[in-house]
mmCIF file of C-alpha atoms in Angstrom:
data_model
loop_
_atom_site.group_PDB
_atom_site.id
_atom_site.type_symbol
_atom_site.label_atom_id
_atom_site.label_comp_id
_atom_site.label_asym_id
_atom_site.label_seq_id
_atom_site.Cartn_x
_atom_site.Cartn_y
_atom_site.Cartn_z
ATOM 1 C CA MET A 1 -42.702 222.244 60.951
ATOM 2 C CA ALA A 2 -45.324 219.662 60.081
ATOM 3 C CA PHE A 3 -48.054 222.135 59.073
ATOM 4 C CA PHE A 4 -45.823 224.168 56.768
ATOM 5 C CA ALA A 5 -44.244 221.039 55.317
ATOM 6 C CA SER A 6 -47.734 219.923 54.321
ATOM 7 C CA LYS A 7 -48.319 223.196 52.460
ATOM 8 C CA THR A 8 -44.980 222.924 50.673
ATOM 9 C CA LEU A 9 -45.611 219.340 49.609
ATOM 10 C CA ARG A 10 -49.108 220.214 48.388
ATOM 11 C CA ALA A 11 -47.749 223.094 46.276
ATOM 12 C CA PHE A 12 -45.192 220.734 44.743
ATOM 13 C CA LEU A 13 -47.858 218.227 43.817
ATOM 14 C CA LEU A 14 -50.061 220.922 42.322
ATOM 15 C CA ARG A 15 -47.231 221.932 40.038
ATOM 16 C CA ARG A 16 -46.719 218.322 39.006
ATOM 17 C CA THR A 17 -50.355 217.454 38.334
ATOM 18 C CA ASN A 18 -51.948 220.903 37.692
ATOM 19 C CA HIS A 19 -54.841 219.931 39.929
ATOM 20 C CA TRP A 20 -55.373 218.547 43.430
ATOM 21 C CA ARG A 21 -56.718 215.041 43.579
ATOM 22 C CA SER A 22 -57.854 213.258 46.733
ATOM 23 C CA PRO A 23 -55.159 210.857 48.017
ATOM 24 C CA PHE A 24 -57.880 208.255 48.462
ATOM 25 C CA LEU A 25 -58.360 208.152 44.679
ATOM 26 C CA LEU A 26 -54.705 207.831 43.740
ATOM 27 C CA PRO A 27 -52.730 204.612 43.145
ATOM 28 C CA ALA A 28 -50.527 203.594 46.032
ATOM 29 C CA SER A 29 -47.380 204.655 44.182
ATOM 30 C CA ARG A 30 -48.684 208.221 43.942
ATOM 31 C CA THR A 31 -50.529 208.364 47.264
ATOM 32 C CA ILE A 32 -47.228 208.210 49.108
ATOM 33 C CA LEU A 33 -46.305 211.569 47.573
ATOM 34 C CA HIS A 34 -49.129 213.116 49.593
ATOM 35 C CA ARG A 35 -47.432 212.224 52.876
ATOM 36 C CA HIS A 36 -44.270 213.334 54.522
ATOM 37 C CA LEU A 37 -41.996 211.996 57.215
ATOM 38 C CA HIS A 38 -41.702 213.353 60.768
ATOM 39 C CA GLN A 39 -38.947 211.700 62.792
ATOM 40 C CA ASP A 40 -39.443 208.376 61.003
ATOM 41 C CA GLY A 41 -43.257 208.673 61.215
ATOM 42 C CA LEU A 42 -45.928 209.728 58.757
ATOM 43 C CA ILE A 43 -48.110 212.846 58.894
ATOM 44 C CA HIS A 44 -50.805 213.126 56.268
ATOM 45 C CA PRO A 45 -50.871 216.536 54.529
ATOM 46 C CA SER A 46 -54.549 217.061 55.357
ATOM 47 C CA ALA A 47 -53.728 216.808 59.070
ATOM 48 C CA ILE A 48 -53.366 220.110 60.941
ATOM 49 C CA VAL A 49 -50.462 219.831 63.357
ATOM 50 C CA HIS A 50 -49.561 222.955 65.293
ATOM 51 C CA PRO A 51 -45.864 223.802 64.938
ATOM 52 C CA ASP A 52 -45.486 223.980 68.727
ATOM 53 C CA ALA A 53 -46.753 220.421 69.290
ATOM 54 C CA VAL A 54 -44.135 218.030 70.722
ATOM 55 C CA ILE A 55 -44.206 214.830 68.686
ATOM 56 C CA GLY A 56 -42.124 211.740 69.392
ATOM 57 C CA GLN A 57 -40.516 209.330 66.975
ATOM 58 C CA ASN A 58 -42.362 207.023 64.594
ATOM 59 C CA VAL A 59 -45.700 208.778 65.088
ATOM 60 C CA SER A 60 -48.398 208.266 62.467
ATOM 61 C CA ILE A 61 -50.993 211.032 62.027
ATOM 62 C CA GLY A 62 -53.724 210.225 59.532
ATOM 63 C CA PRO A 63 -55.975 212.330 57.297
ATOM 64 C CA PHE A 64 -58.000 215.203 58.769
ATOM 65 C CA CYS A 65 -56.500 214.916 62.255
ATOM 66 C CA THR A 66 -55.743 217.962 64.384
ATOM 67 C CA VAL A 67 -53.047 218.331 67.040
ATOM 68 C CA SER A 68 -52.930 221.355 69.360
ATOM 69 C CA GLY A 69 -49.866 223.420 70.093
ATOM 70 C CA THR A 70 -49.890 222.542 73.799
ATOM 71 C CA SER A 71 -49.975 218.781 73.276
ATOM 72 C CA GLN A 72 -47.275 216.146 73.601
ATOM 73 C CA ILE A 73 -47.371 212.830 71.735
ATOM 74 C CA GLY A 74 -45.079 209.968 72.741
ATOM 75 C CA ASN A 75 -43.194 207.595 70.468
ATOM 76 C CA ASN A 76 -44.941 205.061 68.221
ATOM 77 C CA CYS A 77 -48.407 206.578 68.581
ATOM 78 C CA GLN A 78 -51.065 206.311 65.871
ATOM 79 C CA LEU A 79 -53.771 208.875 65.171
ATOM 80 C CA GLN A 80 -56.239 207.413 62.727
ATOM 81 C CA THR A 81 -58.445 209.394 60.364
ATOM 82 C CA GLY A 82 -60.320 212.309 61.917
ATOM 83 C CA SER A 83 -58.999 211.903 65.460
ATOM 84 C CA HIS A 84 -58.135 215.014 67.441
ATOM 85 C CA ILE A 85 -55.862 216.067 70.291
ATOM 86 C CA ILE A 86 -57.072 219.310 71.845
ATOM 87 C CA GLY A 87 -55.743 221.638 74.528
ATOM 88 C CA ARG A 88 -53.040 220.711 77.051
ATOM 89 C CA THR A 89 -52.861 216.989 76.492
ATOM 90 C CA LYS A 90 -50.092 214.433 76.977
ATOM 91 C CA LEU A 91 -50.165 211.116 75.168
ATOM 92 C CA GLY A 92 -47.757 208.401 76.309
ATOM 93 C CA HIS A 93 -45.888 205.986 74.086
ATOM 94 C CA SER A 94 -47.586 203.498 71.739
ATOM 95 C CA CYS A 95 -51.112 204.859 72.106
ATOM 96 C CA VAL A 96 -53.693 204.409 69.349
ATOM 97 C CA LEU A 97 -56.543 206.820 68.622
ATOM 98 C CA LEU A 98 -59.097 205.192 66.359
ATOM 99 C CA THR A 99 -61.169 207.136 63.842
ATOM 100 C CA GLY A 100 -63.060 210.060 65.354
ATOM 101 C CA ALA A 101 -61.568 209.870 68.849
ATOM 102 C CA ILE A 102 -61.212 213.207 70.665
ATOM 103 C CA ILE A 103 -58.694 213.670 73.475
ATOM 104 C CA GLY A 104 -58.628 216.816 75.604
ATOM 105 C CA ALA A 105 -60.545 220.089 75.570
ATOM 106 C CA ASN A 106 -59.898 223.804 75.246
ATOM 107 C CA ILE A 107 -60.268 224.496 78.960
ATOM 108 C CA SER A 108 -57.766 225.085 81.750
ATOM 109 C CA GLY A 109 -56.066 222.006 83.147
ATOM 110 C CA GLU A 110 -54.678 218.904 81.524
ATOM 111 C CA THR A 111 -55.528 215.492 80.109
ATOM 112 C CA ASN A 112 -52.730 212.972 80.622
ATOM 113 C CA LEU A 113 -52.650 209.442 79.181
ATOM 114 C CA GLY A 114 -49.972 206.839 79.915
ATOM 115 C CA ASP A 115 -48.558 204.229 77.538
ATOM 116 C CA ASN A 116 -50.230 201.587 75.364
ATOM 117 C CA ASN A 117 -53.753 202.965 75.597
ATOM 118 C CA ILE A 118 -56.298 202.340 72.846
ATOM 119 C CA ILE A 119 -59.025 204.965 72.436
ATOM 120 C CA GLY A 120 -61.990 203.700 70.411
ATOM 121 C CA ASN A 121 -63.952 205.240 67.579
ATOM 122 C CA TYR A 122 -65.595 208.557 68.497
ATOM 123 C CA ALA A 123 -64.714 208.283 72.171
ATOM 124 C CA VAL A 124 -64.456 211.643 73.971
ATOM 125 C CA ILE A 125 -61.760 211.651 76.645
ATOM 126 C CA GLY A 126 -60.928 214.626 78.853
ATOM 127 C CA ALA A 127 -63.983 216.756 78.081
ATOM 128 C CA LYS A 128 -65.322 219.440 80.405
ATOM 129 C CA CYS A 129 -67.377 218.027 83.246
ATOM 130 C CA GLN A 130 -71.178 218.130 83.326
ATOM 131 C CA ASP A 131 -71.341 219.746 86.756
ATOM 132 C CA LEU A 132 -73.035 223.107 87.320
ATOM 133 C CA LYS A 133 -70.523 223.869 90.077
ATOM 134 C CA TYR A 134 -67.766 224.082 87.469
ATOM 135 C CA LYS A 135 -66.434 227.609 87.009
ATOM 136 C CA ASP A 136 -64.733 228.854 83.861
ATOM 137 C CA GLY A 137 -61.022 229.132 84.405
ATOM 138 C CA ASP A 138 -60.771 226.334 86.984
ATOM 139 C CA GLU A 139 -57.940 223.954 86.188
ATOM 140 C CA CYS A 140 -59.452 220.491 85.801
ATOM 141 C CA PHE A 141 -57.569 217.259 85.302
ATOM 142 C CA LEU A 142 -57.828 213.718 83.968
ATOM 143 C CA GLN A 143 -55.107 211.125 84.561
ATOM 144 C CA ILE A 144 -55.252 207.781 82.726
ATOM 145 C CA GLY A 145 -52.674 205.059 83.355
ATOM 146 C CA ASN A 146 -51.286 202.390 81.030
ATOM 147 C CA ASN A 147 -52.679 199.558 78.916
ATOM 148 C CA ASN A 148 -56.318 200.632 78.971
ATOM 149 C CA ASP A 149 -58.752 199.646 76.207
ATOM 150 C CA ILE A 150 -61.412 202.371 76.021
ATOM 151 C CA ARG A 151 -63.915 201.437 73.362
ATOM 152 C CA GLU A 152 -66.155 203.293 70.933
ATOM 153 C CA TYR A 153 -68.361 206.207 72.030
ATOM 154 C CA CYS A 154 -67.100 206.248 75.616
ATOM 155 C CA SER A 155 -66.966 209.558 77.459
ATOM 156 C CA ILE A 156 -64.613 210.319 80.349
ATOM 157 C CA HIS A 157 -64.680 213.779 81.901
ATOM 158 C CA ARG A 158 -62.138 215.868 83.721
ATOM 159 C CA SER A 159 -62.502 216.866 87.368
ATOM 160 C CA SER A 160 -64.976 219.550 88.379
ATOM 161 C CA ASN A 161 -62.461 221.822 90.117
ATOM 162 C CA SER A 162 -58.776 222.448 90.682
ATOM 163 C CA ASN A 163 -58.610 220.439 93.905
ATOM 164 C CA ASP A 164 -59.803 217.140 92.414
ATOM 165 C CA ILE A 165 -58.763 214.847 89.603
ATOM 166 C CA THR A 166 -60.471 212.156 87.589
ATOM 167 C CA VAL A 167 -58.271 209.043 87.665
ATOM 168 C CA ILE A 168 -58.308 205.844 85.593
ATOM 169 C CA GLY A 169 -55.696 203.249 86.585
ATOM 170 C CA ASP A 170 -54.042 200.531 84.485
ATOM 171 C CA ASN A 171 -55.274 197.557 82.452
ATOM 172 C CA ASN A 172 -58.951 198.474 82.405
ATOM 173 C CA LEU A 173 -61.401 197.385 79.709
ATOM 174 C CA ILE A 174 -64.086 200.036 79.275
ATOM 175 C CA MET A 175 -66.544 198.804 76.672
ATOM 176 C CA GLY A 176 -68.630 200.791 74.220
ATOM 177 C CA SER A 177 -70.769 203.783 75.278
ATOM 178 C CA CYS A 178 -69.640 203.800 78.912
ATOM 179 C CA HIS A 179 -69.562 207.096 80.800
ATOM 180 C CA ILE A 180 -67.184 208.024 83.613
ATOM 181 C CA ALA A 181 -68.065 211.389 85.118
ATOM 182 C CA HIS A 182 -66.013 214.057 86.859
ATOM 183 C CA ASP A 183 -63.845 213.223 89.873
ATOM 184 C CA CYS A 184 -64.255 209.438 89.602
ATOM 185 C CA GLN A 185 -61.397 207.282 90.895
ATOM 186 C CA ILE A 186 -61.031 203.996 88.996
ATOM 187 C CA GLY A 187 -58.440 201.399 90.011
ATOM 188 C CA ASN A 188 -56.764 198.683 87.952
ATOM 189 C CA ASN A 189 -57.897 195.630 85.984
ATOM 190 C CA ASN A 190 -61.590 196.494 85.959
ATOM 191 C CA ILE A 191 -64.094 195.495 83.278
ATOM 192 C CA PHE A 192 -67.037 197.786 82.536
ATOM 193 C CA ALA A 193 -69.476 196.275 80.046
ATOM 194 C CA ASN A 194 -71.378 198.406 77.534
ATOM 195 C CA THR A 195 -73.319 201.448 78.793
ATOM 196 C CA THR A 196 -71.995 201.285 82.320
ATOM 197 C CA LEU A 197 -72.613 204.784 83.683
ATOM 198 C CA LEU A 198 -70.668 206.171 86.642
ATOM 199 C CA ALA A 199 -71.858 209.483 88.099
ATOM 200 C CA GLY A 200 -69.518 212.007 89.699
ATOM 201 C CA HIS A 201 -67.125 211.092 92.524
ATOM 202 C CA VAL A 202 -67.684 207.328 92.209
ATOM 203 C CA ILE A 203 -64.773 205.214 93.474
ATOM 204 C CA VAL A 204 -64.076 201.758 92.027
ATOM 205 C CA GLY A 205 -61.398 199.427 93.409
ATOM 206 C CA ASP A 206 -59.506 196.783 91.434
ATOM 207 C CA TYR A 207 -60.769 193.766 89.473
ATOM 208 C CA ALA A 208 -64.410 194.878 89.639
ATOM 209 C CA HIS A 209 -66.740 193.763 86.847
ATOM 210 C CA THR A 210 -69.985 195.337 85.718
ATOM 211 C CA ALA A 211 -72.406 193.750 83.281
ATOM 212 C CA GLY A 212 -74.188 195.908 80.706
ATOM 213 C CA GLY A 213 -76.508 198.791 81.481
ATOM 214 C CA VAL A 214 -75.319 199.440 85.048
ATOM 215 C CA ALA A 215 -75.878 202.900 86.554
ATOM 216 C CA VAL A 216 -74.005 204.024 89.689
ATOM 217 C CA HIS A 217 -75.172 206.984 91.793
ATOM 218 C CA GLN A 218 -72.741 209.778 92.615
ATOM 219 C CA PHE A 219 -70.365 209.310 95.570
ATOM 220 C CA CYS A 220 -70.939 205.529 95.721
ATOM 221 C CA GLN A 221 -68.012 203.162 96.153
ATOM 222 C CA ILE A 222 -67.576 199.835 94.372
ATOM 223 C CA GLY A 223 -65.222 197.474 96.190
ATOM 224 C CA SER A 224 -62.508 195.362 94.621
ATOM 225 C CA TYR A 225 -63.450 191.984 93.094
ATOM 226 C CA CYS A 226 -67.157 192.868 92.933
ATOM 227 C CA PHE A 227 -69.604 191.848 90.264
ATOM 228 C CA ILE A 228 -72.632 193.984 89.373
ATOM 229 C CA GLY A 229 -75.399 192.292 87.401
ATOM 230 C CA GLY A 230 -76.780 193.728 84.176
ATOM 231 C CA GLY A 231 -79.254 196.582 84.380
ATOM 232 C CA SER A 232 -78.579 197.224 88.069
ATOM 233 C CA ASN A 233 -78.984 200.634 89.652
ATOM 234 C CA ILE A 234 -76.442 201.209 92.419
ATOM 235 C CA SER A 235 -77.462 203.821 94.981
ATOM 236 C CA GLN A 236 -75.334 202.545 97.899
ATOM 237 C CA ASP A 237 -71.846 201.098 98.307
ATOM 238 C CA VAL A 238 -70.943 197.593 97.179
ATOM 239 C CA PRO A 239 -68.484 196.038 99.685
ATOM 240 C CA LYS A 240 -65.445 194.129 98.505
ATOM 241 C CA TYR A 241 -65.799 190.651 97.000
ATOM 242 C CA MET A 242 -69.584 190.776 96.684
ATOM 243 C CA MET A 243 -72.127 190.317 93.937
ATOM 244 C CA VAL A 244 -75.160 192.591 93.576
ATOM 245 C CA SER A 245 -78.005 192.924 91.103
ATOM 246 C CA GLY A 246 -81.472 194.355 90.757
ATOM 247 C CA GLU A 247 -83.280 197.525 89.771
ATOM 248 C CA ARG A 248 -82.364 198.730 93.256
ATOM 249 C CA ALA A 249 -79.382 196.491 93.653
ATOM 250 C CA GLU A 250 -79.276 194.036 96.556
ATOM 251 C CA LEU A 251 -76.514 191.766 97.802
ATOM 252 C CA ARG A 252 -76.678 188.321 96.200
ATOM 253 C CA GLY A 253 -73.676 186.699 97.852
ATOM 254 C CA LEU A 254 -69.964 186.605 97.211
ATOM 255 C CA ASN A 255 -68.576 186.947 93.696
ATOM 256 C CA LEU A 256 -67.410 183.341 93.757
ATOM 257 C CA GLU A 257 -66.600 183.101 90.054
ATOM 258 C CA GLY A 258 -64.566 186.295 90.210
ATOM 259 C CA LEU A 259 -62.656 185.080 93.247
ATOM 260 C CA LYS A 260 -61.898 181.785 91.516
ATOM 261 C CA ARG A 261 -60.676 183.514 88.359
ATOM 262 C CA ASN A 262 -58.379 185.715 90.407
ATOM 263 C CA ASP A 263 -56.697 182.797 92.180
ATOM 264 C CA PHE A 264 -58.249 183.024 95.637
ATOM 265 C CA SER A 265 -57.567 179.687 97.305
ATOM 266 C CA PRO A 266 -60.434 177.320 98.252
ATOM 267 C CA VAL A 267 -59.562 177.821 101.938
ATOM 268 C CA GLU A 268 -59.773 181.609 101.613
ATOM 269 C CA VAL A 269 -63.092 181.417 99.775
ATOM 270 C CA ARG A 270 -64.502 179.022 102.373
ATOM 271 C CA LYS A 271 -63.637 181.408 105.203
ATOM 272 C CA MET A 272 -65.084 184.379 103.315
ATOM 273 C CA ARG A 273 -68.329 182.474 102.700
ATOM 274 C CA LYS A 274 -68.556 181.567 106.352
ATOM 275 C CA ALA A 275 -68.064 185.181 107.371
ATOM 276 C CA TYR A 276 -70.658 186.361 104.836
ATOM 277 C CA ARG A 277 -73.263 183.950 106.184
ATOM 278 C CA LYS A 278 -72.654 185.014 109.766
ATOM 279 C CA ILE A 279 -73.037 188.681 108.832
ATOM 280 C CA PHE A 280 -75.880 188.634 106.322
ATOM 281 C CA MET A 281 -77.622 185.276 106.788
ATOM 282 C CA ALA A 282 -77.781 184.886 110.557
ATOM 283 C CA LYS A 283 -80.426 182.357 111.628
ATOM 284 C CA ASP A 284 -81.725 184.624 114.377
ATOM 285 C CA VAL A 285 -81.385 188.282 113.421
ATOM 286 C CA THR A 286 -83.147 189.340 116.644
ATOM 287 C CA LYS A 287 -80.048 188.487 118.660
ATOM 288 C CA GLY A 288 -77.710 191.413 118.358
ATOM 289 C CA ASN A 289 -77.573 194.130 115.756
ATOM 290 C CA PHE A 290 -75.537 194.380 112.565
ATOM 291 C CA GLU A 291 -72.463 195.755 114.313
ATOM 292 C CA ASP A 292 -72.595 192.850 116.786
ATOM 293 C CA ARG A 293 -72.415 190.363 113.934
ATOM 294 C CA LEU A 294 -69.395 192.130 112.458
ATOM 295 C CA SER A 295 -67.682 191.993 115.840
ATOM 296 C CA GLN A 296 -68.474 188.298 116.267
ATOM 297 C CA VAL A 297 -66.751 187.515 112.966
ATOM 298 C CA GLU A 298 -63.704 189.544 113.992
ATOM 299 C CA GLN A 299 -63.499 187.659 117.272
ATOM 300 C CA GLU A 300 -63.673 184.201 115.717
ATOM 301 C CA GLU A 301 -60.079 183.054 115.476
ATOM 302 C CA GLU A 302 -60.431 181.027 112.277
ATOM 303 C CA LEU A 303 -61.968 183.958 110.387
ATOM 304 C CA SER A 304 -59.882 186.751 111.874
ATOM 305 C CA GLU A 305 -56.735 185.048 110.555
ATOM 306 C CA CYS A 306 -57.918 185.522 106.966
ATOM 307 C CA GLU A 307 -56.812 188.906 105.592
ATOM 308 C CA PHE A 308 -59.650 188.943 103.073
ATOM 309 C CA VAL A 309 -62.310 188.507 105.763
ATOM 310 C CA ILE A 310 -60.835 191.447 107.672
ATOM 311 C CA SER A 311 -60.666 193.471 104.455
ATOM 312 C CA MET A 312 -64.332 192.687 103.731
ATOM 313 C CA ILE A 313 -65.408 193.798 107.217
ATOM 314 C CA LYS A 314 -63.412 197.022 106.905
ATOM 315 C CA SER A 315 -65.055 197.707 103.549
ATOM 316 C CA ILE A 316 -68.491 197.272 105.148
ATOM 317 C CA ARG A 317 -67.688 199.459 108.143
ATOM 318 C CA ASP A 318 -66.200 202.216 105.991
ATOM 319 C CA SER A 319 -69.483 202.480 104.104
ATOM 320 C CA PHE A 320 -71.269 203.581 107.274
ATOM 321 C CA GLU A 321 -68.898 206.436 108.069
ATOM 322 C CA GLN A 322 -70.318 209.940 108.207
ATOM 323 C CA GLY A 323 -71.323 211.176 104.787
ATOM 324 C CA ARG A 324 -71.353 207.714 103.208
ATOM 325 C CA ARG A 325 -74.426 205.940 101.846
ATOM 326 C CA GLY A 326 -74.235 202.580 103.600
ATOM 327 C CA ILE A 327 -74.212 199.339 101.635
ATOM 328 C CA CYS A 328 -76.683 197.707 99.272
ATOM 329 C CA LYS A 329 -79.430 195.942 101.210
ATOM 330 C CA PHE A 330 -79.767 192.205 101.739
ATOM 331 C CA GLY A 331 -83.274 190.792 101.953
ATOM 332 C CA ASN A 332 -82.768 188.985 105.276
ATOM 333 C CA TRP A 333 -80.712 191.423 107.306
ATOM 334 C CA SER A 334 -81.593 194.360 109.511
ATOM 335 C CA SER A 335 -79.402 197.441 109.883
ATOM 336 C CA SER A 336 -80.683 198.062 113.435
#
């Protein structure tokens, strides 16, 4: 057992040196005596690893780390100095916890990370939600996919009850000091710049990009391929493919740069721009209401043949379903 092996090794060293000296102060040739192997990996003797923890091969656990007895750590993982795995937590293969990172919590439920995730310095992942509706004993869950880079001081919370789950997909870059609250659903390949704050139950599609200092109100939805300008406050949905910004964010057009970077063809972009102008920039907004303009786009053969135009219209319509918040406003359009 890792914990008892540490005690045995420490006793041996005490007999050899008659006093305990910090491994940080010893030459490299003697520092190695203060470590021991675990299935071809290294566990520092100052680490506290519960004997019931399931640890894969070639796992490195650094000084002053703790690993709970209900945790599982995949192969080739690294726990750097002072990182902690708490409660019922599963760590996939080849994950890295940088100094001070905390994964999991001593509450009912589970935190589950996939493979190749990097958790930054002092990030807190899988903590109890900040929702007053939470009841002690509820099983709450967090599921994180593969290949995510979650940077320093981020916080990601578990769901608020047993019927929900907080989900982070694959290949996301979540920069420093971001917050993802309970019950959020995050897709794949998103980029959240520093201090992006997502309140509870926010849904984000794929390939969305936020600039720094963005705050998103609870229950809002951010469509795929969107861009949100820095310092924006989002209190309504952002439809797919669009760009918004502002203290109370407004539509600013299509996310043309994002579409280009993600290999949308010039023909597709041209059709999407044409549809956007017909919906939001009609020359005479007194003729027909907003729903009429959506229908006109759907009925125009050239535009209706483009799957992305249809997807954009569906995203807009879905935002006006019962219980939803509608979409961010555009200066020249009327919702009548």
